[in-house]
Amino acid sequence: ATGSSPGRGALIVFEGCDRSGKTTQTQKLFDCLVAMGRKVELWRFPERTTGVGKMIDEYLKSGNNLPDEAIHLLFSANRWETAPLLKSKLAAGVTIITDRYAFSGVAFSAAKGLDLNWCKSPDVGLPLPDCVVFCDLHPEKAAKRGGFGEERYENIDMQLKVYHQFQKLRQSDWKVVDASQSVDDMHEEIKTLALEAMDHCTSKPQQRSLW
Ligand code: FDM
């Protein structure tokens, strides 16, 4: 027995502010599911290797100054350009774990002052996650973890605004995980949530879409 269930794969999205442990936890979950013999891939948004992704990367490293609306649409285009592959993987039974998704897209742009509903519209129709894991750590606590990085948005003022926008976007089915606990405790909680979501997909064959 491989432990893999028939049916479609689950789309498991990790969201949260910077330094909330998303990257560590997505990697740990991926490694754990691989060890269990599950069909799984680890993705991230922005995906910086595509043509659009390279423009985003340059923007984040402060190279160019695009209007907020334009960069917002590029982040969305970056999801759309990978959506056909995402959909086909899910349909083929591959579970996709992703470090950020459309919720980051809306939270960051709305934090800059763009209208929330305007921000949501370009992502309408993208695959709906089966599980959203929100790594909950207040930015004041995150800042104590050795400071933020060098990229645009990696500062306390922006992170506080983003955190506030995430609270607005938060839906009742989000799995809010306390990100101030230990890496291992957090992983155990997330592993249970992910396995539940993956099981659920066998009885929920239809992939629905945002929002
Ligand atoms: N970000 C990420 C956005 O502003 N919009 C988006 O749609 C996405 C997916 O890009 F500051 C921001 C969030 C973060 C930056 O993300 C790069 P990583 O996870 O730090 O690479």
PDB file of C-alpha atoms and ligand atoms in Angstrom:
ATOM      1  CA  ALA A   1       0.000   0.000   0.000  1.00  0.00           C
ATOM      2  CA  THR A   2       1.328   3.397  -0.934  1.00  0.00           C
ATOM      3  CA  GLY A   3      -1.081   5.248   1.312  1.00  0.00           C
ATOM      4  CA  SER A   4      -2.221   7.413  -1.564  1.00  0.00           C
ATOM      5  CA  SER A   5      -5.968   7.755  -1.963  1.00  0.00           C
ATOM      6  CA  PRO A   6      -7.765   7.715  -5.315  1.00  0.00           C
ATOM      7  CA  GLY A   7      -9.378  10.863  -6.652  1.00  0.00           C
ATOM      8  CA  ARG A   8      -8.065  14.366  -6.986  1.00  0.00           C
ATOM      9  CA  GLY A   9      -5.258  15.927  -5.024  1.00  0.00           C
ATOM     10  CA  ALA A  10      -5.831  18.633  -2.436  1.00  0.00           C
ATOM     11  CA  LEU A  11      -4.787  22.259  -2.826  1.00  0.00           C
ATOM     12  CA  ILE A  12      -3.291  23.213   0.532  1.00  0.00           C
ATOM     13  CA  VAL A  13      -2.458  26.905   0.847  1.00  0.00           C
ATOM     14  CA  PHE A  14      -0.259  28.466   3.539  1.00  0.00           C
ATOM     15  CA  GLU A  15      -0.769  32.133   4.343  1.00  0.00           C
ATOM     16  CA  GLY A  16       0.462  34.504   6.995  1.00  0.00           C
ATOM     17  CA  CYS A  17       2.739  37.466   7.512  1.00  0.00           C
ATOM     18  CA  ASP A  18       6.484  37.368   6.993  1.00  0.00           C
ATOM     19  CA  ARG A  19       8.453  35.276   9.489  1.00  0.00           C
ATOM     20  CA  SER A  20       5.397  33.320  10.590  1.00  0.00           C
ATOM     21  CA  GLY A  21       7.027  30.013   9.633  1.00  0.00           C
ATOM     22  CA  LYS A  22       5.245  29.363   6.312  1.00  0.00           C
ATOM     23  CA  THR A  23       8.333  28.287   4.407  1.00  0.00           C
ATOM     24  CA  THR A  24       9.600  26.016   7.200  1.00  0.00           C
ATOM     25  CA  GLN A  25       6.174  24.442   7.640  1.00  0.00           C
ATOM     26  CA  THR A  26       5.436  23.925   3.936  1.00  0.00           C
ATOM     27  CA  GLN A  27       8.797  22.143   3.601  1.00  0.00           C
ATOM     28  CA  LYS A  28       8.175  19.978   6.666  1.00  0.00           C
ATOM     29  CA  LEU A  29       4.708  19.020   5.486  1.00  0.00           C
ATOM     30  CA  PHE A  30       6.043  18.211   2.023  1.00  0.00           C
ATOM     31  CA  ASP A  31       8.845  16.010   3.417  1.00  0.00           C
ATOM     32  CA  CYS A  32       6.409  14.228   5.712  1.00  0.00           C
ATOM     33  CA  LEU A  33       3.871  13.492   2.946  1.00  0.00           C
ATOM     34  CA  VAL A  34       6.638  12.263   0.625  1.00  0.00           C
ATOM     35  CA  ALA A  35       7.825   9.920   3.385  1.00  0.00           C
ATOM     36  CA  MET A  36       4.242   8.611   3.647  1.00  0.00           C
ATOM     37  CA  GLY A  37       4.267   7.827  -0.077  1.00  0.00           C
ATOM     38  CA  ARG A  38       1.764  10.509  -1.059  1.00  0.00           C
ATOM     39  CA  LYS A  39       1.812  12.194  -4.453  1.00  0.00           C
ATOM     40  CA  VAL A  40       2.667  15.763  -3.511  1.00  0.00           C
ATOM     41  CA  GLU A  41       4.446  18.863  -4.815  1.00  0.00           C
ATOM     42  CA  LEU A  42       5.647  22.001  -3.075  1.00  0.00           C
ATOM     43  CA  TRP A  43       4.839  25.283  -4.860  1.00  0.00           C
ATOM     44  CA  ARG A  44       5.173  28.972  -3.960  1.00  0.00           C
ATOM     45  CA  PHE A  45       3.760  32.278  -5.094  1.00  0.00           C
ATOM     46  CA  PRO A  46       5.207  34.404  -6.461  1.00  0.00           C
ATOM     47  CA  GLU A  47       6.792  31.776  -8.710  1.00  0.00           C
ATOM     48  CA  ARG A  48       9.803  33.881  -9.650  1.00  0.00           C
ATOM     49  CA  THR A  49      11.197  31.708 -12.451  1.00  0.00           C
ATOM     50  CA  THR A  50       8.590  32.528 -15.138  1.00  0.00           C
ATOM     51  CA  GLY A  51       8.656  35.639 -17.353  1.00  0.00           C
ATOM     52  CA  VAL A  52       6.073  37.380 -15.173  1.00  0.00           C
ATOM     53  CA  GLY A  53       7.828  36.031 -12.080  1.00  0.00           C
ATOM     54  CA  LYS A  54      11.082  37.688 -13.086  1.00  0.00           C
ATOM     55  CA  MET A  55       9.336  41.070 -13.298  1.00  0.00           C
ATOM     56  CA  ILE A  56       7.861  40.512  -9.838  1.00  0.00           C
ATOM     57  CA  ASP A  57      11.256  39.517  -8.461  1.00  0.00           C
ATOM     58  CA  GLU A  58      12.809  42.692  -9.825  1.00  0.00           C
ATOM     59  CA  TYR A  59       9.994  44.769  -8.342  1.00  0.00           C
ATOM     60  CA  LEU A  60      10.397  43.175  -4.911  1.00  0.00           C
ATOM     61  CA  LYS A  61      14.115  43.807  -4.991  1.00  0.00           C
ATOM     62  CA  SER A  62      13.202  47.448  -5.606  1.00  0.00           C
ATOM     63  CA  GLY A  63      14.425  47.646  -9.183  1.00  0.00           C
ATOM     64  CA  ASN A  64      11.426  49.275 -10.794  1.00  0.00           C
ATOM     65  CA  ASN A  65       8.513  51.355  -9.662  1.00  0.00           C
ATOM     66  CA  LEU A  66       5.252  50.076 -11.026  1.00  0.00           C
ATOM     67  CA  PRO A  67       1.879  51.500 -10.031  1.00  0.00           C
ATOM     68  CA  ASP A  68       0.259  49.388  -7.292  1.00  0.00           C
ATOM     69  CA  GLU A  69      -2.486  48.257  -9.686  1.00  0.00           C
ATOM     70  CA  ALA A  70       0.034  47.035 -12.263  1.00  0.00           C
ATOM     71  CA  ILE A  71       2.082  44.938  -9.841  1.00  0.00           C
ATOM     72  CA  HIS A  72      -1.133  43.549  -8.372  1.00  0.00           C
ATOM     73  CA  LEU A  73      -2.168  42.293 -11.808  1.00  0.00           C
ATOM     74  CA  LEU A  74       1.273  40.772 -12.382  1.00  0.00           C
ATOM     75  CA  PHE A  75       0.997  38.775  -9.144  1.00  0.00           C
ATOM     76  CA  SER A  76      -2.401  37.549 -10.326  1.00  0.00           C
ATOM     77  CA  ALA A  77      -1.071  36.784 -13.826  1.00  0.00           C
ATOM     78  CA  ASN A  78       1.669  34.748 -12.163  1.00  0.00           C
ATOM     79  CA  ARG A  79      -1.037  32.539 -10.645  1.00  0.00           C
ATOM     80  CA  TRP A  80      -2.992  32.378 -13.907  1.00  0.00           C
ATOM     81  CA  GLU A  81       0.034  31.379 -15.964  1.00  0.00           C
ATOM     82  CA  THR A  82       0.583  28.381 -13.687  1.00  0.00           C
ATOM     83  CA  ALA A  83      -3.137  27.574 -13.199  1.00  0.00           C
ATOM     84  CA  PRO A  84      -3.475  25.097 -16.098  1.00  0.00           C
ATOM     85  CA  LEU A  85      -0.615  23.025 -14.679  1.00  0.00           C
ATOM     86  CA  LEU A  86      -2.019  23.367 -11.166  1.00  0.00           C
ATOM     87  CA  LYS A  87      -5.434  22.127 -12.293  1.00  0.00           C
ATOM     88  CA  SER A  88      -4.037  19.189 -14.226  1.00  0.00           C
ATOM     89  CA  LYS A  89      -1.865  18.109 -11.287  1.00  0.00           C
ATOM     90  CA  LEU A  90      -4.808  18.246  -8.882  1.00  0.00           C
ATOM     91  CA  ALA A  91      -6.981  16.286 -11.320  1.00  0.00           C
ATOM     92  CA  ALA A  92      -4.222  13.678 -11.641  1.00  0.00           C
ATOM     93  CA  GLY A  93      -4.309  13.125  -7.881  1.00  0.00           C
ATOM     94  CA  VAL A  94      -1.289  15.207  -6.910  1.00  0.00           C
ATOM     95  CA  THR A  95      -1.642  17.231  -3.725  1.00  0.00           C
ATOM     96  CA  ILE A  96      -0.187  20.719  -4.080  1.00  0.00           C
ATOM     97  CA  ILE A  97       1.134  22.561  -1.046  1.00  0.00           C
ATOM     98  CA  THR A  98       1.710  26.231  -1.738  1.00  0.00           C
ATOM     99  CA  ASP A  99       3.584  28.900   0.178  1.00  0.00           C
ATOM    100  CA  ARG A 100       1.186  31.868  -0.369  1.00  0.00           C
ATOM    101  CA  TYR A 101      -1.653  32.251  -2.898  1.00  0.00           C
ATOM    102  CA  ALA A 102      -4.340  34.774  -3.832  1.00  0.00           C
ATOM    103  CA  PHE A 103      -4.994  35.778  -0.196  1.00  0.00           C
ATOM    104  CA  SER A 104      -1.498  37.267  -0.014  1.00  0.00           C
ATOM    105  CA  GLY A 105      -2.245  38.944  -3.316  1.00  0.00           C
ATOM    106  CA  VAL A 106      -5.268  40.733  -1.888  1.00  0.00           C
ATOM    107  CA  ALA A 107      -3.840  41.376   1.586  1.00  0.00           C
ATOM    108  CA  PHE A 108      -0.668  43.069   0.342  1.00  0.00           C
ATOM    109  CA  SER A 109      -2.352  45.240  -2.277  1.00  0.00           C
ATOM    110  CA  ALA A 110      -5.227  46.214   0.022  1.00  0.00           C
ATOM    111  CA  ALA A 111      -2.616  47.090   2.659  1.00  0.00           C
ATOM    112  CA  LYS A 112      -1.264  49.629   0.177  1.00  0.00           C
ATOM    113  CA  GLY A 113      -4.713  51.220  -0.057  1.00  0.00           C
ATOM    114  CA  LEU A 114      -6.305  49.530  -3.068  1.00  0.00           C
ATOM    115  CA  ASP A 115      -9.970  48.590  -2.805  1.00  0.00           C
ATOM    116  CA  LEU A 116     -10.417  45.066  -1.428  1.00  0.00           C
ATOM    117  CA  ASN A 117     -13.034  43.987  -3.958  1.00  0.00           C
ATOM    118  CA  TRP A 118     -11.029  45.378  -6.847  1.00  0.00           C
ATOM    119  CA  CYS A 119      -8.068  43.379  -5.550  1.00  0.00           C
ATOM    120  CA  LYS A 120     -10.100  40.166  -5.459  1.00  0.00           C
ATOM    121  CA  SER A 121     -11.466  40.398  -8.978  1.00  0.00           C
ATOM    122  CA  PRO A 122      -8.494  39.285 -11.139  1.00  0.00           C
ATOM    123  CA  ASP A 123      -8.234  36.030  -9.168  1.00  0.00           C
ATOM    124  CA  VAL A 124     -11.887  35.088  -9.730  1.00  0.00           C
ATOM    125  CA  GLY A 125     -11.936  31.594 -11.238  1.00  0.00           C
ATOM    126  CA  LEU A 126      -8.635  30.276  -9.911  1.00  0.00           C
ATOM    127  CA  PRO A 127      -8.794  26.895  -8.144  1.00  0.00           C
ATOM    128  CA  LEU A 128     -10.314  27.176  -4.668  1.00  0.00           C
ATOM    129  CA  PRO A 129      -8.025  25.815  -1.946  1.00  0.00           C
ATOM    130  CA  ASP A 130      -9.220  22.723  -0.080  1.00  0.00           C
ATOM    131  CA  CYS A 131      -7.430  23.926   3.013  1.00  0.00           C
ATOM    132  CA  VAL A 132      -6.073  27.335   3.988  1.00  0.00           C
ATOM    133  CA  VAL A 133      -3.547  27.167   6.829  1.00  0.00           C
ATOM    134  CA  PHE A 134      -3.096  30.619   8.341  1.00  0.00           C
ATOM    135  CA  CYS A 135       0.181  30.799  10.268  1.00  0.00           C
ATOM    136  CA  ASP A 136      -0.863  33.261  12.911  1.00  0.00           C
ATOM    137  CA  LEU A 137       1.892  35.408  14.360  1.00  0.00           C
ATOM    138  CA  HIS A 138       1.442  39.074  15.187  1.00  0.00           C
ATOM    139  CA  PRO A 139       4.038  41.188  13.315  1.00  0.00           C
ATOM    140  CA  GLU A 140       5.349  42.623  16.605  1.00  0.00           C
ATOM    141  CA  LYS A 141       6.295  39.085  17.627  1.00  0.00           C
ATOM    142  CA  ALA A 142       7.583  38.261  14.161  1.00  0.00           C
ATOM    143  CA  ALA A 143       9.909  41.272  14.319  1.00  0.00           C
ATOM    144  CA  LYS A 144      11.515  39.789  17.438  1.00  0.00           C
ATOM    145  CA  ARG A 145      12.518  36.715  15.431  1.00  0.00           C
ATOM    146  CA  GLY A 146      15.615  38.485  14.161  1.00  0.00           C
ATOM    147  CA  GLY A 147      14.094  41.219  12.056  1.00  0.00           C
ATOM    148  CA  PHE A 148      12.642  41.286   8.572  1.00  0.00           C
ATOM    149  CA  GLY A 149      14.582  40.975   5.314  1.00  0.00           C
ATOM    150  CA  GLU A 150      15.667  43.476   2.721  1.00  0.00           C
ATOM    151  CA  GLU A 151      12.832  43.265   0.204  1.00  0.00           C
ATOM    152  CA  ARG A 152      10.024  45.715  -0.317  1.00  0.00           C
ATOM    153  CA  TYR A 153       7.185  45.085   2.217  1.00  0.00           C
ATOM    154  CA  GLU A 154       9.589  43.575   4.778  1.00  0.00           C
ATOM    155  CA  ASN A 155       9.026  46.221   7.433  1.00  0.00           C
ATOM    156  CA  ILE A 156       6.822  46.460  10.496  1.00  0.00           C
ATOM    157  CA  ASP A 157       4.422  49.147   9.204  1.00  0.00           C
ATOM    158  CA  MET A 158       3.571  47.175   6.092  1.00  0.00           C
ATOM    159  CA  GLN A 159       3.352  43.878   7.977  1.00  0.00           C
ATOM    160  CA  LEU A 160       0.882  45.351  10.483  1.00  0.00           C
ATOM    161  CA  LYS A 161      -1.338  46.525   7.628  1.00  0.00           C
ATOM    162  CA  VAL A 162      -1.107  43.166   5.896  1.00  0.00           C
ATOM    163  CA  TYR A 163      -1.990  41.350   9.120  1.00  0.00           C
ATOM    164  CA  HIS A 164      -5.062  43.559   9.447  1.00  0.00           C
ATOM    165  CA  GLN A 165      -6.114  42.760   5.857  1.00  0.00           C
ATOM    166  CA  PHE A 166      -5.675  39.034   6.477  1.00  0.00           C
ATOM    167  CA  GLN A 167      -8.127  39.367   9.389  1.00  0.00           C
ATOM    168  CA  LYS A 168     -10.669  40.859   6.981  1.00  0.00           C
ATOM    169  CA  LEU A 169     -10.167  38.081   4.439  1.00  0.00           C
ATOM    170  CA  ARG A 170     -10.251  35.296   6.992  1.00  0.00           C
ATOM    171  CA  GLN A 171     -13.120  32.881   6.427  1.00  0.00           C
ATOM    172  CA  SER A 172     -14.683  30.476   8.884  1.00  0.00           C
ATOM    173  CA  ASP A 173     -13.121  27.450   7.215  1.00  0.00           C
ATOM    174  CA  TRP A 174      -9.553  28.761   7.527  1.00  0.00           C
ATOM    175  CA  LYS A 175      -7.311  26.736   9.804  1.00  0.00           C
ATOM    176  CA  VAL A 176      -5.675  29.267  12.066  1.00  0.00           C
ATOM    177  CA  VAL A 177      -2.519  27.794  13.559  1.00  0.00           C
ATOM    178  CA  ASP A 178      -0.710  29.477  16.425  1.00  0.00           C
ATOM    179  CA  ALA A 179       2.689  30.210  14.936  1.00  0.00           C
ATOM    180  CA  SER A 180       4.274  31.102  18.281  1.00  0.00           C
ATOM    181  CA  GLN A 181       4.433  27.425  19.293  1.00  0.00           C
ATOM    182  CA  SER A 182       7.434  25.207  18.515  1.00  0.00           C
ATOM    183  CA  VAL A 183       8.208  24.171  14.938  1.00  0.00           C
ATOM    184  CA  ASP A 184       7.450  20.538  15.760  1.00  0.00           C
ATOM    185  CA  ASP A 185       4.171  21.197  17.570  1.00  0.00           C
ATOM    186  CA  MET A 186       3.047  23.406  14.719  1.00  0.00           C
ATOM    187  CA  HIS A 187       3.956  20.706  12.230  1.00  0.00           C
ATOM    188  CA  GLU A 188       1.937  18.048  14.082  1.00  0.00           C
ATOM    189  CA  GLU A 189      -1.145  20.267  14.035  1.00  0.00           C
ATOM    190  CA  ILE A 190      -0.710  21.053  10.342  1.00  0.00           C
ATOM    191  CA  LYS A 191      -0.078  17.423   9.397  1.00  0.00           C
ATOM    192  CA  THR A 192      -3.447  16.430  10.877  1.00  0.00           C
ATOM    193  CA  LEU A 193      -5.213  19.254   9.020  1.00  0.00           C
ATOM    194  CA  ALA A 194      -3.545  18.358   5.723  1.00  0.00           C
ATOM    195  CA  LEU A 195      -4.388  14.656   5.951  1.00  0.00           C
ATOM    196  CA  GLU A 196      -8.021  15.542   6.715  1.00  0.00           C
ATOM    197  CA  ALA A 197      -8.169  17.825   3.685  1.00  0.00           C
ATOM    198  CA  MET A 198      -6.628  15.152   1.463  1.00  0.00           C
ATOM    199  CA  ASP A 199      -9.117  12.509   2.659  1.00  0.00           C
ATOM    200  CA  HIS A 200     -11.952  14.929   2.091  1.00  0.00           C
ATOM    201  CA  CYS A 201     -10.993  15.330  -1.582  1.00  0.00           C
ATOM    202  CA  THR A 202     -11.873  11.746  -2.366  1.00  0.00           C
ATOM    203  CA  SER A 203     -15.525  12.454  -1.500  1.00  0.00           C
ATOM    204  CA  LYS A 204     -15.458  15.994  -2.963  1.00  0.00           C
ATOM    205  CA  PRO A 205     -14.367  15.333  -6.519  1.00  0.00           C
ATOM    206  CA  GLN A 206     -15.385  18.659  -8.027  1.00  0.00           C
ATOM    207  CA  GLN A 207     -12.702  21.351  -7.933  1.00  0.00           C
ATOM    208  CA  ARG A 208     -14.416  24.680  -7.193  1.00  0.00           C
ATOM    209  CA  SER A 209     -13.057  28.150  -7.822  1.00  0.00           C
ATOM    210  CA  LEU A 210     -12.291  31.441  -6.054  1.00  0.00           C
ATOM    211  CA  TRP A 211     -13.809  33.311  -4.334  1.00  0.00           C
TER     212      TRP A 211
HETATM  213  N1  FDM B   1       3.070  39.105  -2.430  1.00  0.00           N
HETATM  214  C1  FDM B   1       2.931  37.793  -2.678  1.00  0.00           C
HETATM  215  C2  FDM B   1       2.192  40.047  -2.973  1.00  0.00           C
HETATM  216  O1  FDM B   1       2.322  41.249  -2.732  1.00  0.00           O
HETATM  217  N2  FDM B   1       1.187  39.616  -3.780  1.00  0.00           N
HETATM  218  C3  FDM B   1       1.006  38.298  -4.074  1.00  0.00           C
HETATM  219  O2  FDM B   1       0.081  37.931  -4.837  1.00  0.00           O
HETATM  220  C4  FDM B   1       1.917  37.346  -3.511  1.00  0.00           C
HETATM  221  C5  FDM B   1       1.760  35.890  -3.827  1.00  0.00           C
HETATM  222  O3  FDM B   1       5.390  39.267  -2.309  1.00  0.00           O
HETATM  223  F1  FDM B   1       6.088  40.298   0.550  1.00  0.00           F
HETATM  224  C6  FDM B   1       4.203  39.576  -1.614  1.00  0.00           C
HETATM  225  C7  FDM B   1       4.367  38.941  -0.281  1.00  0.00           C
HETATM  226  C8  FDM B   1       5.837  39.064  -0.019  1.00  0.00           C
HETATM  227  C9  FDM B   1       6.459  39.086  -1.377  1.00  0.00           C
HETATM  228  O4  FDM B   1       6.814  36.730  -1.136  1.00  0.00           O
HETATM  229  C10 FDM B   1       7.279  37.874  -1.747  1.00  0.00           C
HETATM  230  P1  FDM B   1       7.841  35.711  -0.404  1.00  0.00           P
HETATM  231  O5  FDM B   1       6.923  34.651   0.127  1.00  0.00           O
HETATM  232  O6  FDM B   1       8.525  36.530   0.661  1.00  0.00           O
HETATM  233  O7  FDM B   1       8.759  35.226  -1.488  1.00  0.00           O
END
